Coordinates of C-alpha atoms and ligand atoms in Angstrom, one line a residue:
X1 CA 0.3 -0.1 0.2
X2 CA 1.3 3.3 -0.7
X3 CA 2.0 6.7 1.1
X4 CA -0.5 7.9 3.6
X5 CA -0.5 11.5 4.4
X6 CA -1.7 12.4 8.1
X7 CA -3.3 15.4 8.7
X8 CA -3.5 16.3 12.5
X9 CA -6.2 18.5 13.7
X10 CA -5.6 18.6 17.6
X11 CA -4.8 22.0 17.6
X12 CA -8.0 23.1 15.7
X13 CA -10.9 20.6 15.7
X14 CA -9.1 19.0 19.0
X15 CA -9.9 22.1 20.6
X16 CA -13.6 21.9 19.4
X17 CA -13.9 19.6 22.6
X18 CA -15.4 20.5 25.8
X19 CA -12.8 21.1 28.6
X20 CA -9.6 21.7 25.8
X21 CA -8.3 25.0 25.5
X22 CA -4.5 25.4 24.8
X23 CA -2.1 28.5 24.8
X24 CA -0.4 29.3 21.8
X25 CA 3.0 28.1 23.4
X26 CA 1.4 25.1 24.1
X27 CA 0.5 24.9 20.3
X28 CA 3.7 25.5 19.1
X29 CA 5.4 23.0 21.6
X30 CA 2.6 20.2 20.0
X31 CA 3.4 21.4 16.8
X32 CA 6.8 20.6 17.3
X33 CA 6.3 16.9 18.8
X34 CA 3.7 16.3 16.0
X35 CA 6.7 17.2 13.6
X36 CA 9.0 15.2 15.4
X37 CA 6.7 12.0 15.4
X38 CA 6.3 12.6 11.5
X39 CA 3.0 14.2 10.9
X40 CA 2.6 15.7 7.5
X41 CA 0.3 18.0 8.1
X42 CA -0.8 20.4 11.1
X43 CA -3.5 22.3 11.0
X44 CA -3.1 24.9 13.5
X45 CA -6.3 26.4 14.2
X46 CA -8.8 28.9 12.0
X47 CA -7.2 32.4 11.7
X48 CA -10.4 33.8 11.1
X49 CA -11.8 32.7 14.6
X50 CA -9.5 34.5 17.0
X51 CA -6.5 36.7 17.7
X52 CA -4.9 33.7 19.3
X53 CA -5.2 31.7 16.2
X54 CA -3.6 34.5 14.3
X55 CA -0.9 34.7 16.7
X56 CA -0.2 31.0 16.2
X57 CA 0.3 31.4 12.6
X58 CA 2.9 34.2 13.0
X59 CA 4.9 32.5 15.5
X60 CA 5.5 29.3 14.1
X61 CA 6.8 30.9 11.0
X62 CA 9.6 31.5 13.4
X63 CA 10.0 27.7 14.3
X64 CA 12.3 25.2 12.5
X65 CA 10.2 22.3 11.8
X66 CA 11.6 19.0 10.2
X67 CA 9.4 17.7 7.6
X68 CA 5.9 18.9 8.8
X69 CA 3.5 21.3 6.6
X70 CA 1.6 23.7 8.5
X71 CA -2.2 24.2 7.5
X72 CA -4.6 27.1 8.1
X73 CA -8.5 26.1 8.6
X74 CA -11.9 28.6 7.4
X75 CA -14.3 28.3 5.8
X76 CA -15.9 29.0 2.2
X77 CA -16.8 32.2 1.6
X78 CA -20.0 34.4 2.8
X79 CA -23.0 34.6 0.3
X80 CA -23.6 37.4 -1.6
X81 CA -19.7 38.8 -2.0
X82 CA -16.6 38.2 -3.9
X83 CA -13.9 36.0 -2.5
X84 CA -11.7 39.3 -2.3
X85 CA -14.1 41.1 0.0
X86 CA -14.1 38.1 2.5
X87 CA -12.6 38.5 5.5
X88 CA -12.1 35.0 6.1
X89 CA -10.5 34.0 2.9
X90 CA -8.2 36.9 3.4
X91 CA -7.2 36.1 6.6
X92 CA -6.4 32.6 5.5
X93 CA -3.8 33.9 2.9
X94 CA -2.5 36.4 5.5
X95 CA -1.6 33.6 7.7
X96 CA 0.9 32.6 5.2
X97 CA 0.9 28.9 6.1
X98 CA 1.9 25.8 3.9
X99 CA -1.6 24.6 3.2
X100 CA -5.5 25.9 3.5
X101 CA -8.1 23.8 4.3
X102 CA -11.5 25.4 3.8
X103 CA -14.7 23.5 4.6
X104 CA -17.9 23.7 2.5
X105 CA -21.4 22.5 2.2
X106 CA -22.2 19.1 0.6
X107 CA -25.6 18.4 2.0
X108 CA -28.6 20.1 0.4
X109 CA -30.3 20.3 4.0
X110 CA -27.4 22.1 5.1
X111 CA -27.3 24.6 2.5
X112 CA -31.1 25.5 2.8
X113 CA -30.9 25.1 6.7
X114 CA -27.4 26.6 7.7
X115 CA -26.5 28.9 5.1
X116 CA -30.2 29.8 3.5
X117 CA -28.8 30.3 0.2
X118 CA -29.8 28.2 -3.0
X119 CA -28.0 25.3 -4.1
X120 CA -26.6 27.0 -7.1
X121 CA -25.0 29.7 -5.4
X122 CA -23.2 27.0 -2.6
X123 CA -21.7 25.6 -5.6
X124 CA -20.3 28.9 -6.8
X125 CA -18.9 30.0 -3.3
X126 CA -17.2 26.7 -3.2
X127 CA -15.7 27.1 -6.7
X128 CA -14.5 30.4 -6.4
X129 CA -13.4 30.4 -2.8
X130 CA -11.2 27.6 -3.8
X131 CA -9.9 29.3 -7.3
X132 CA -9.2 32.3 -5.3
X133 CA -6.9 30.7 -2.6
X134 CA -5.3 28.4 -5.5
X135 CA -4.2 31.3 -6.8
X136 CA -2.4 32.6 -3.6
X137 CA -1.3 29.5 -1.7
X138 CA 0.8 26.7 -2.1
X139 CA -1.7 23.9 -1.5
X140 CA -5.7 24.3 -1.1
X141 CA -7.3 21.2 0.7
X142 CA -11.4 21.2 0.5
X143 CA -13.2 20.1 3.5
X144 CA -16.6 18.2 2.2
X145 CA -18.5 18.9 5.3
X146 CA -21.2 16.3 5.9
X147 CA -20.4 14.5 3.1
X148 CA -21.8 11.2 3.9
X149 CA -25.1 12.7 5.1
X150 CA -25.2 14.6 1.8
X151 CA -25.0 11.5 -0.5
X152 CA -27.6 9.9 1.5
X153 CA -29.5 12.6 1.2
X154 CA -29.1 14.3 -2.2
X155 CA -26.4 12.0 -4.3
X156 CA -26.4 14.0 -7.6
X157 CA -25.9 17.2 -5.6
X158 CA -23.5 16.1 -2.9
X159 CA -21.2 15.1 -6.2
X160 CA -21.7 18.2 -7.5
X161 CA -20.4 20.0 -4.8
X162 CA -17.1 17.9 -4.8
X163 CA -17.4 18.6 -8.7
X164 CA -16.9 22.3 -8.2
X165 CA -14.3 22.0 -5.5
X166 CA -12.2 20.3 -8.2
X167 CA -12.7 22.7 -10.9
X168 CA -11.8 25.3 -8.5
X169 CA -8.4 23.4 -7.8
X170 CA -8.3 21.7 -4.4
X171 CA -5.2 19.5 -4.4
X172 CA -7.2 16.8 -2.1
X173 CA -11.1 16.4 -1.7
X174 CA -11.4 15.5 2.0
X175 CA -14.8 13.5 2.9
X176 CA -16.4 14.4 6.3
X177 CA -18.2 12.4 8.4
X178 CA -19.4 15.5 10.2
X179 CA -22.0 14.4 12.5
X180 CA -19.9 11.4 13.1
X181 CA -23.1 9.1 12.3
X182 CA -21.9 6.7 9.4
X183 CA -21.4 3.3 9.5
X184 CA -18.2 1.3 8.3
X185 CA -20.1 -0.6 5.9
X186 CA -21.3 2.7 4.3
X187 CA -18.1 4.1 3.7
X188 CA -16.5 1.9 1.1
X189 CA -19.6 2.0 -1.4
X190 CA -19.6 5.8 -1.4
X191 CA -16.2 6.4 -1.6
X192 CA -16.5 4.2 -5.1
X193 CA -19.1 6.7 -6.3
X194 CA -17.2 9.7 -5.5
X195 CA -14.1 7.9 -7.1
X196 CA -16.1 7.3 -10.5
X197 CA -16.8 11.1 -10.3
X198 CA -13.9 13.2 -9.6
X199 CA -9.8 12.5 -10.0
X200 CA -8.4 14.5 -7.5
X201 CA -6.6 12.3 -4.6
X202 CA -9.4 11.9 -1.3
X203 CA -8.7 12.1 2.1
X204 CA -11.4 11.1 5.3
X205 CA -11.9 13.0 8.0
X206 CA -14.3 11.5 10.9
X207 CA -16.1 12.1 14.3
X208 CA -16.6 9.4 16.9
X209 CA -20.4 9.9 17.4
X210 CA -21.5 6.5 16.5
X211 CA -17.5 5.0 18.2
X212 CA -17.0 4.6 14.3
X213 CA -14.1 7.5 13.6
X214 CA -11.4 5.1 13.5
X215 CA -13.0 2.2 11.5
X216 CA -14.4 4.5 9.2
X217 CA -10.7 6.0 8.5
X218 CA -9.3 2.8 8.0
X219 CA -11.9 1.8 5.7
X220 CA -11.5 4.8 3.6
X221 CA -7.5 4.1 3.5
X222 CA -8.6 0.5 2.2
X223 CA -10.7 2.1 -0.5
X224 CA -8.1 4.2 -1.6
X225 CA -7.9 7.3 0.4
X226 CA -4.8 9.2 0.6
X227 CA -5.0 11.6 3.5
X228 CA -6.3 11.2 7.0
X229 CA -7.4 13.7 9.2
X230 CA -7.6 12.8 12.9
X231 CA -6.4 14.3 16.5
X232 CA -4.0 13.0 19.1
X233 CA -6.0 10.9 21.9
X234 CA -9.4 11.4 19.5
X235 CA -9.8 14.8 21.1
X236 CA -12.2 16.9 19.2
X237 CA -16.0 18.5 19.2
X238 CA -18.7 16.2 20.7
X239 CA -18.1 12.9 21.1
X240 CA -14.1 13.1 19.6
X241 CA -12.4 12.7 16.1
X242 CA -10.7 9.8 14.4
X243 CA -7.9 9.0 17.1
X244 CA -4.5 8.9 15.1
X245 CA -2.8 7.2 17.8
X246 CA -4.9 4.3 16.7
X247 CA -5.0 5.0 13.0
X248 CA -1.2 5.2 12.8
X249 CA 0.0 1.7 14.1
X250 CA -3.3 0.3 12.4
X251 CA -1.9 1.7 9.1
X252 CA 1.6 0.5 9.5
X253 CA 1.1 -2.9 11.5
X254 CA -1.8 -4.2 9.9
X255 CA -2.4 -2.6 6.4
X256 CA 1.3 -2.3 5.3
X257 CA 0.8 1.2 4.8
X258 CA 3.9 3.7 4.8
X259 CA 3.2 6.8 7.0
X260 CA 5.3 7.4 9.7
X261 CA 9.2 5.6 10.5
X262 CA 9.3 3.2 13.1
X263 CA 11.2 5.3 15.2
X264 CA 8.5 8.1 15.1
X265 CA 5.6 5.2 15.9
X266 CA 7.7 4.4 19.0
X267 CA 6.9 8.0 20.1
X268 CA 3.1 7.3 19.8
X269 CA 2.8 6.8 23.5
X270 CA 5.2 9.7 24.7
X271 CA 3.2 11.7 22.2
X272 CA -0.4 10.6 23.9
X273 CA 0.8 11.5 27.0
X274 CA 2.5 14.8 26.1
X275 CA -0.9 16.0 24.8
X276 CA -3.1 14.9 27.7
X277 CA -0.4 16.9 29.7
X278 CA -0.4 20.1 27.6
X279 CA -4.6 19.7 27.9
X280 CA -4.6 19.3 31.6
X281 CA -6.1 16.2 31.3
X282 CA -5.3 12.9 32.9
X283 CA -4.6 10.0 30.1
X284 CA -7.2 7.4 29.4
X285 CA -5.6 4.2 30.8
X286 CA -7.8 2.2 28.4
X287 CA -6.8 3.8 25.3
X288 CA -5.7 1.5 22.8
X289 CA -2.5 0.9 21.8
X290 CA -0.8 3.9 24.1
X291 CA -3.0 3.7 27.1
X292 CA -1.7 2.2 30.4
X293 CA -4.0 -0.7 30.3
X294 CA -3.6 -1.4 26.7
X295 CA -1.3 -4.3 27.4
X296 CA -1.9 -5.2 30.9
X297 CA -2.8 -8.4 31.6
X298 CA -5.1 -9.2 35.0
X299 CA -6.7 -12.8 34.3
X300 CA -4.6 -15.6 35.7
X301 CA -4.8 -17.7 32.2
X302 CA -3.8 -14.7 30.3
X303 CA -0.7 -14.0 32.6
X304 CA 0.5 -17.5 32.3
X305 CA -0.2 -17.9 28.4
X306 CA 1.6 -14.5 27.6
X307 CA 5.1 -15.7 29.6
X308 CA 4.7 -18.9 27.3
X309 CA 4.0 -16.6 23.9
X310 CA 3.2 -12.8 24.4
X311 CA 0.9 -13.2 21.0
X312 CA -1.5 -15.3 23.2
X313 CA -3.2 -12.4 24.4
X314 CA -1.5 -9.2 22.6
X315 CA -2.5 -8.5 19.3
X316 CA 0.9 -6.7 18.6
X317 CA 4.0 -5.9 20.6
X318 CA 3.4 -3.1 22.8
X319 CA 7.3 -1.6 22.0
X320 CA 6.3 -0.7 18.7
X321 CA 4.4 2.0 19.9
X322 CA 6.6 2.8 23.1
X323 CA 4.1 0.6 25.5
X324 CA 5.1 -2.2 27.6
X325 CA 3.6 -5.3 28.8
X326 CA 2.0 -5.3 32.5
X327 CA 1.3 -8.0 34.8
X328 CA -1.6 -6.9 36.8
X329 CA -2.4 -8.7 40.7
X330 CA -5.8 -8.8 42.2
X331 CA -8.4 -11.7 43.2
X332 CA -8.1 -12.9 39.4
X333 CA -4.8 -14.1 39.8
X334 CA -2.9 -17.3 39.4
X335 CA 0.1 -18.2 40.1
X336 CA 1.9 -17.1 36.8
X337 CA 1.0 -13.7 38.1
X338 CA 2.8 -13.8 41.5
X339 CA 5.8 -15.3 39.6
X340 CA 5.8 -12.6 37.0
X341 CA 5.6 -9.7 39.6
X342 CA 8.5 -11.5 41.6
X343 CA 10.8 -11.4 38.7
X344 CA 9.8 -7.7 38.4
X345 CA 10.4 -6.9 41.5
X346 CA 13.9 -8.9 41.5
X347 CA 12.7 -11.6 44.1
X348 CA 13.4 -15.4 43.4
X349 CA 10.5 -17.5 44.0
X350 CA 9.7 -20.8 42.2
X351 CA 5.9 -22.1 41.2
X352 CA 6.5 -25.0 43.3
X353 CA 7.4 -22.9 46.2
X354 CA 4.4 -23.0 49.0
X355 CA 5.3 -19.3 49.7
X356 CA 4.0 -18.7 46.0
X357 CA 0.1 -20.4 47.0
X358 CA 0.4 -18.5 50.5
X359 CA 0.6 -15.4 48.5
X360 CA -2.2 -15.9 46.2
X361 CA -4.0 -17.2 49.0
X362 CA -3.4 -13.9 51.3
X363 CA -4.2 -11.7 48.0
X364 CA -7.6 -13.3 47.4
X365 CA -8.6 -13.0 51.3
X366 CA -7.3 -9.6 51.3
X367 CA -8.9 -8.5 48.4
X368 CA -12.1 -9.8 49.5
X369 CA -11.9 -7.4 52.4
X370 CA -11.4 -4.4 50.3
X371 CA -8.0 -4.2 49.3
X372 CA -7.1 -3.5 45.7
X373 CA -3.5 -4.2 44.6
X374 CA -3.8 -2.9 41.0
X375 CA -2.6 0.6 41.9
X376 CA -0.9 -0.2 45.0
X377 CA 2.1 -2.2 43.9
X378 CA 4.3 -1.1 46.2
X379 CA 2.1 -2.7 49.0
X380 CA 2.2 -6.2 46.9
X381 CA 6.1 -5.9 47.1
X382 CA 5.9 -5.4 50.8
X383 CA 3.4 -8.2 51.2
X384 CA 5.6 -10.6 49.1
X385 CA 8.6 -9.4 51.6
X386 CA 6.6 -10.4 54.4
X387 CA 6.0 -14.1 53.4
X388 CA 9.3 -14.5 52.2
X389 CA 10.7 -13.4 55.3
X390 CA 12.9 -10.7 53.4
X391 CA 10.8 -7.7 55.1
X392 CA 12.7 -5.4 57.3
X393 CA 11.1 -3.5 60.0
X394 CA 12.6 -0.2 60.0
X395 CA 10.8 1.5 62.8
X396 CA 7.7 0.5 65.2
X397 CA 5.2 3.0 65.7
X398 CA 4.5 2.8 69.7
X399 CA 1.0 4.8 69.0
X400 CA -0.4 7.9 67.5
X401 CA -3.4 10.3 68.4
X402 CA -5.4 12.8 65.8
X403 CA -7.2 15.7 66.9
X404 CA -9.7 17.6 65.0
X405 CA -10.9 20.6 66.4
X406 CA -13.2 23.9 65.5
X407 CA -12.9 26.6 67.9
X408 CA -15.4 28.5 66.5
X409 CA -18.7 28.4 64.2
X410 CA -16.9 30.3 61.2
X411 CA -13.0 28.9 61.7
X412 CA -11.4 26.3 59.4
X413 CA -11.0 23.3 61.6
X414 CA -7.7 22.5 62.9
X415 CA -6.0 18.9 62.9
X416 CA -3.0 18.0 65.0
X417 CA -1.4 14.5 64.9
X418 CA 1.1 13.5 67.8
X419 CA 3.2 10.1 67.3
X420 CA 5.5 7.9 68.8
X421 CA 8.0 5.5 66.9
X422 CA 11.0 3.7 67.8
X423 CA 13.8 3.2 65.7
X424 CA 16.5 0.8 66.9
X425 CA 16.5 1.5 70.7
X426 CA 15.5 5.4 70.6
X427 CA 12.1 6.5 71.0
X428 CA 11.1 9.8 69.2
X429 CA 7.8 11.9 70.2
X430 CA 6.4 14.1 67.6
X431 CA 3.7 16.5 67.0
X432 CA 2.6 17.8 63.6
X433 CA -0.5 20.1 62.2
X434 CA -2.0 19.8 58.9
X435 CA -4.5 20.6 56.7
X436 CA -6.6 17.7 57.4
X437 CA -6.3 14.6 60.1
X438 CA -4.4 12.5 57.3
X439 CA -2.1 15.2 56.3
X440 CA -1.5 15.8 59.8
X441 CA -0.6 12.4 60.4
X442 CA 1.6 12.0 57.1
X443 CA 3.3 15.1 58.6
X444 CA 4.2 14.0 62.1
X445 CA 5.2 10.5 60.7
X446 CA 7.6 11.8 58.6
X447 CA 9.0 14.7 60.6
X448 CA 9.6 11.5 63.7
X449 CA 11.5 9.6 61.1
X450 CA 13.3 11.8 58.7
X451 CA 15.8 12.2 61.8
X452 CA 16.7 8.7 61.1
X453 CA 16.2 8.5 57.6
X454 CA 16.8 12.2 56.0
X455 CA 15.9 10.9 52.6
X456 CA 12.2 10.8 53.5
X457 CA 12.4 14.4 53.1
X458 CA 12.2 13.7 49.6
X459 CA 9.0 11.9 49.4
X460 CA 5.8 13.6 48.2
X461 CA 2.2 12.5 48.6
X462 CA 0.6 13.0 44.9
X463 CA -2.7 11.5 45.2
X464 CA -5.0 10.3 47.7
X465 CA -8.0 8.3 47.3
X466 CA -10.8 7.5 49.4
X467 CA -13.4 5.1 48.4
X468 CA -16.2 3.6 50.8
X469 CA -16.8 0.1 50.0
X470 CA -20.2 -1.3 50.2
X471 CA -21.0 -3.2 53.5
X472 CA -21.2 -6.9 53.5
X473 CA -23.6 -9.1 54.8
X474 CA -24.1 -8.1 58.8
X475 CA -20.7 -6.1 58.4
X476 CA -19.9 -2.6 58.6
X477 CA -18.6 -0.8 55.4
X478 CA -14.9 -0.5 55.1
X479 CA -13.1 2.5 53.6
X480 CA -10.4 1.7 50.9
X481 CA -7.4 4.4 51.1
X482 CA -5.0 4.1 47.9
X483 CA -1.9 6.5 48.2
X484 CA 0.6 7.6 45.3
X485 CA 3.6 8.5 46.6
X486 CA 7.0 9.6 44.7
X487 CA 10.5 10.8 45.2
X488 CA 13.0 12.1 42.8
X489 CA 13.4 8.6 41.4
X490 CA 10.0 7.3 41.0
X491 CA 6.1 7.0 42.1
X492 CA 4.6 4.2 43.8
X493 CA 1.3 3.1 45.1
X494 CA 0.0 1.8 48.5
X495 CA -3.5 0.8 50.1
X496 CA -5.0 0.5 53.3
X497 CA -8.7 -1.1 54.1
X498 CA -10.3 -0.1 57.8
X499 CA -13.7 0.5 58.7
X500 CA -12.3 3.8 60.2
X501 CA -10.4 6.4 57.5
X502 CA -7.6 7.6 59.5
X503 CA -6.4 3.6 60.1
X504 CA -6.9 2.7 56.4
X505 CA -5.0 5.9 55.6
X506 CA -2.4 5.2 58.3
X507 CA -1.7 1.7 56.8
X508 CA -1.1 3.2 53.3
X509 CA 1.1 5.9 54.5
X510 CA 3.6 3.1 56.5
X511 CA 3.4 1.2 53.6
X512 CA 4.7 3.9 51.6
X513 CA 7.6 4.8 53.9
X514 CA 8.5 1.3 54.4
X515 CA 8.8 0.9 50.7
X516 CA 11.0 3.7 50.3
X517 CA 13.2 2.5 52.9
X518 CA 13.6 -0.9 51.4
X519 CA 14.2 0.7 48.1
X520 CA 16.7 3.1 48.7
X521 CA 18.2 0.1 51.1
X522 CA 18.3 -2.2 48.0
X523 CA 19.9 0.5 45.7
X524 CA 22.4 1.4 48.0
X525 CA 23.3 -2.6 48.1
X526 CA 23.4 -2.7 44.5
X527 CA 25.7 0.0 44.0
X528 CA 28.1 -1.6 46.8
Ligands
ACO601 C1 -17.3 21.1 11.1 C2 -16.5 22.2 11.6 O1 -16.0 21.9 12.8 S1 -16.5 23.6 10.9 C3 -15.4 24.6 12.1 C4 -16.3 24.7 13.3 N1 -15.7 25.7 14.0 C5 -15.8 26.8 14.8 O2 -17.1 27.5 14.3 C6 -14.9 27.7 15.7 C7 -14.5 29.0 14.9 N2 -15.7 29.9 14.6 C8 -15.7 31.2 15.2 O3 -14.8 31.5 15.6 C9 -16.9 31.8 14.6 O4 -18.0 31.1 14.6 C10 -16.4 32.5 13.3 C11 -15.8 34.1 13.5 C12 -16.1 31.8 12.4 C13 -17.9 33.1 12.7 O5 -18.7 34.2 13.3 P1 -20.1 34.6 13.1 O6 -19.6 35.7 11.9 O7 -20.5 35.4 14.4 O8 -20.8 33.6 12.5 P2 -21.6 32.5 13.4 O9 -20.4 32.1 14.5 O10 -22.8 32.7 14.1 O11 -21.8 31.2 12.7 C14 -22.7 31.6 11.3 C15 -22.4 32.2 10.0 O12 -21.2 31.0 9.6 C16 -22.0 31.1 8.0 N3 -21.3 29.4 7.8 C17 -21.3 28.4 8.0 N4 -20.3 27.8 7.6 C18 -20.2 28.2 6.3 C19 -19.4 28.0 5.2 N5 -19.3 26.8 4.5 N6 -19.1 28.9 4.2 C20 -19.4 29.9 4.5 N7 -20.4 30.6 5.3 C21 -20.6 29.6 6.5 C22 -23.3 30.8 8.3 O13 -23.8 30.8 7.0 C23 -23.5 31.6 9.2 O14 -23.3 33.3 8.3 P3 -24.8 34.2 8.5 O15 -24.6 34.7 10.0 O16 -23.7 35.5 7.9 O17 -25.7 33.9 8.2
PYR602 C1 -14.5 20.0 8.5 C2 -14.8 19.3 9.9 O1 -14.4 19.7 10.8 C3 -16.1 18.4 10.0 O2 -16.9 18.6 9.1 O3 -15.9 17.9 10.7

């Protein structure tokens, strides 16, 4: 299969998604990343829409990109004026972008309802807007908005709009599933009709309202389309656009199409996370190909099989997109999960060792009481060490007290914790306050221990999650606390469960500190 051009619209259609907005500086950074990853066209925005997008096109000219071309987006001219009087078209030319993409109406219903002009007049404005831009810009693309719906409503008219774009001089006509409701089985048949009418290269732009955006893009490529438009992580208006993080590996690995290099494809996961970060959104862990869970195996049967051969439960090698295989531990685990984790933690364990079964039974019993080890691998590693007798007790908590006090109706409550710890033969008694009782306890615990273990100063609490678990028959409900901690090197998760939120938090905090002390000791030992 020949070269498929990738056209990214994260910076334009991606920002039409609820909750997504990028500063000009963010757009420039993302453009560089897209360029490094081999994207051929980067649609930077609609300069006729707002000053920020005008600035983007001005600023990006000063940047050095390796290969990507920058495209500016806009609409066909307004009715009743000539192209040279149309402010939107003039702004597109002024953007001095490498390419320009304008959208126009393909659907008779849209011409009647949205533009409220005669059908013939719409054909004229498609034709002369493209003709005007073609004389002034290096490359002009035409987005045939609502093309598939338009074709289903009035095929003759929809095809006439494409003819007008071809006659105007469009370098590529992009068939858009603007409302995202077209089904994959409709795409191929309609593209065949289009190919019989126009000879301009074709592209595809799909939305995900029917959850078919990626599938529709793939079918379109299979039908001979040469440009695929989409966004990183599928960001976009309503339910989003076609997700390039899924389309790129599908093109390369499943369809044998040329688009980005192997090295560029290995950066895909990083690109996905970079864009989430700048959008200030948490990555979708279940995202195909690039998500944390995309190659995470939980069921014991799966884990046992992938260790014998990864292809038993993986459709491709995760490294090809910069991802990795992960093994999760839960009450759905078998011995294979425990052995895989032991290898990951550099712990020697044999499948026939009775401790393996003991650990497995412990996990199942603990998960039944509300523990969850998927987000708390550090607690699981400590559990393994305890079972194997390699766990070292760095300190002993003699006792603690937490007080929450509200001195006046209008005052914020005050939290204070006192704690007594024993390290070796020495006893340390400390107090600390905090923004809440758990924060006060964390502060007091670390204050007491930092004297003996100064590296605990580097530990930060990154996330704290509390979940009330439903009560079982005749039992009170329990509370599960999951904590994410980190230092300069890494992050780790720990868990605690109790009917008392402070006790559950305490367990997770103790595991977090013990994990850090164990890890530092092992690292120091390895360096000797
Ligand atoms: C399918 C897509 O995603 S298309 C991209 C959609 N993205 C955006 O709309 C984001 C950027 N948009 C904007 O900043 C503003 O909408 C602007 C600046 C473009 C226009 O703002 P306004 O002039 O206030 O118009 P408004 O937003 O109400 O849009 C309706 C106008 O667009 C016109 N219009 C819509 N589609 C087209 C088209 N393909 N060609 C020409 N004009 C069009 C309508 O006829 C209407 O004009 P009228 O009010 O003169 O009848
Ligand atoms: C052009 C475009 O964004 C669409 O039709 O969805």
